[in-house]
Amino acid sequence: MSTGVNLKELAAELKLSPSTVSRALNDSYEISEATKKKVISMAEKLNYQPNPFARSLRENKSKTIAVVIPERMSSFFSKVVDGIEEITQQFGYHLLVYSTHEDVDREKKIVNLLMNGRADAIIMSVSSQTSDISHLTRLHERGFPLVFFDRICSDIPTTKFITNDYESGFEGTKHLIQQGCRKIAFLMLSKELSITKDRYRGYLDALKQAGLSPEPQLNITCCQDEEQNIEAIKQLLTGPNRPDGILSSVEKLALATYHAVKRTHLRIPEDIKIISFFSNLSIASLLNPSLTTITQPAFTIGEECAKLLMKKLTKPRQPDLPNQLITIPSKITIRSSTIVL
Amino acid sequence: MSTGVNLKELAAELKLSPSTVSRALNDSYEISEATKKKVISMAEKLNYQPNPFARSLRENKSKTIAVVIPERMSSFFSKVVDGIEEITQQFGYHLLVYSTHEDVDREKKIVNLLMNGRADAIIMSVSSQTSDISHLTRLHERGFPLVFFDRICSDIPTTKFITNDYESGFEGTKHLIQQGCRKIAFLMLSKELSITKDRYRGYLDALKQAGLSPEPQLNITCCQDEEQNIEAIKQLLTGPNRPDGILSSVEKLALATYHAVKRTHLRIPEDIKIISFFSNLSIASLLNPSLTTITQPAFTIGEECAKLLMKKLTKPRQPDLPNQLITIPSKITIRSSTIVL
DNA sequence: ATAAGACATGCAATCGTTTCCGTAGTTTAG
DNA sequence: CTAAACTACGGAAACGATTGCATGTCTTAT
């Protein structure tokens, strides 16, 4: 297959020993400048590419990071991965990307496969079904570098990158209240998710501050089937206890809401106002009416995850990843879905 | 780091030689059922995980496929990768995913890095700036398994998976003509792209069939900057030679068109009709008005690429990938952007 | 003139598998 | 009863890189 020259052949060509050539290519002080030059030029000429597996085996590192996300069709996760790649690529690291499809069993399989050292670290956001986290604690206890972002596991003492979920939930709700909403629904993927909990706390506190009481019927837990979600939201909108505002905690549920509204006679924002965590600004402004968004700094989150790991992995004796929660704020952009002109 | 037991330790524990243990785990006929059972249960007990690099080094295969796409924030490419993963995962293969960000220099770097055997094969869609394909021919000439999809290199004799670009371009244009369009613009990313050429041919032939003559000013080549694209399209829409129909050859340009239209007084579909290659059905039907789409079978394309490769890579003596163009048809879904009620 | 140090290079072990080859012990054929 | 053929396993080489140690040559100081 990839039958380029190897170190031994290169050395033979140069009439040097493999060790000398290796050292020359790795710029060792033990090798004279003259031989280094010769070696390097010959390596270029023969297009020598070191075998990554031989190297990985010897050095016990793969120069590979695994990224585990719940889904690919999401502008948030796409941007995070872009951010990660932007940094890791500069360090010559490669990215194994896995999607769990929000399925905890797939997540477990993936994580277990990763324990054999194929990757030097994992950056992940857990699936919405993940409640048993034994697969993750095991990984972490073995000293495997693990970084969470967005949907984190608080119980695992490592570094996590999130946005200001609580504040954003609070401010988003407050904004709806300021626009006159009194009955605000909260849309979520799963009650277990860290982002759900934090955003929901913000939502509750904003209600409380405004003297509004939360109503359990206004909380909708959605599933993986878009059609089902749309129908559930439609039921809510056409039911006896119709909300006048909606805070959607994830992108896809905002889209489901727009679909649901289309199936009713309701108007946005006159009858129902909508705000959502949302990362695709282009789409947000194209929706009809344009969607008021809480924009997460997806790309930056990815970059920060990667920067931290690169620091740990490329420098010699680095400490374990600290048990730390790093918050990068979101930005609320008010558009037409919450403003009656 | 990932300090599990290795084969030698496992063998010592069992008082067997490493070779026997290896054979037992690989279900060799040379090993008695009794020892196989013992070995397997001990391996389970000690949670033995073979070192992937040692194995890769020895077997000269990595059980890894590289996927190279122009961008991650695209429902088409996301779905293709999902399709690929669906298949490869069943065979225990891993996915290295790279984005070129439509940059041919990044593409070259990635491809060159991949030549060292880190992956057993590459599945790719070339960047819009790729005209010099020497990096790809070199790869292919070395016998590296290479599969193209969507944006292909016709000059490289390997298997390529596309949709029926010509027919879809033809039918899409024909649909616009049937709806009364006489001046139809064609939006593309780059003239060099295979998809542009084929879809454009379909467009031209449909015009010809209807007795319409193509106008060069109605072809817009877009760039990577969304704002610039929007302005260019707006110029077209507000200029003296305004089209009454638009065929967009890629998803992102349909969105840019909607943005552009929003900046004018024009109405869709009354003043301007729009049809686009588009993979995000949920978004297409939410746009205002909903977008008539040519939906590419993204997931299936990914699956087919992966199936072909799995067949080649997992069976013993497989021939080279045939020089073959496999077409999986798109489906046109008519929505409001082309229909005046 | 000789010992000591610096410099440049080679030998061989190592990483963890797989697999070729060899060899005891047992069964089968002639 | 002996030769041939199996069966079940062990020893050791190989994959391709890195690196500790050894070695040889050349300066330089005493």
Short mmCIF file of C-alpha atoms (C1' of nucleotides) in Angstrom, two decimals, chain A residues 6-7 19 22-23 48 55 58, chain D residues 15-22:
data_model
loop_
_atom_site.label_atom_id
_atom_site.label_comp_id
_atom_site.label_asym_id
_atom_site.label_seq_id
_atom_site.Cartn_x
_atom_site.Cartn_y
_atom_site.Cartn_z
CA ASN A 6 11.65 3.56 5.47
CA LEU A 7 14.36 4.66 7.79
CA SER A 19 20.12 5.71 14.33
CA SER A 22 16.78 9.23 12.95
CA ARG A 23 18.73 11.60 15.12
CA TYR A 48 10.60 9.77 3.35
CA ARG A 55 6.52 5.90 16.16
CA ARG A 58 7.71 3.40 20.51
"C1'" DC D 15 7.13 -4.57 11.47
"C1'" DG D 16 9.79 0.71 11.71
"C1'" DA D 17 10.89 3.89 14.57
"C1'" DT D 18 13.68 5.89 18.95
"C1'" DT D 19 17.43 5.93 22.25
"C1'" DG D 20 20.87 4.25 25.89
"C1'" DC D 21 25.27 2.81 25.53
"C1'" DA D 22 29.58 1.88 23.30
#
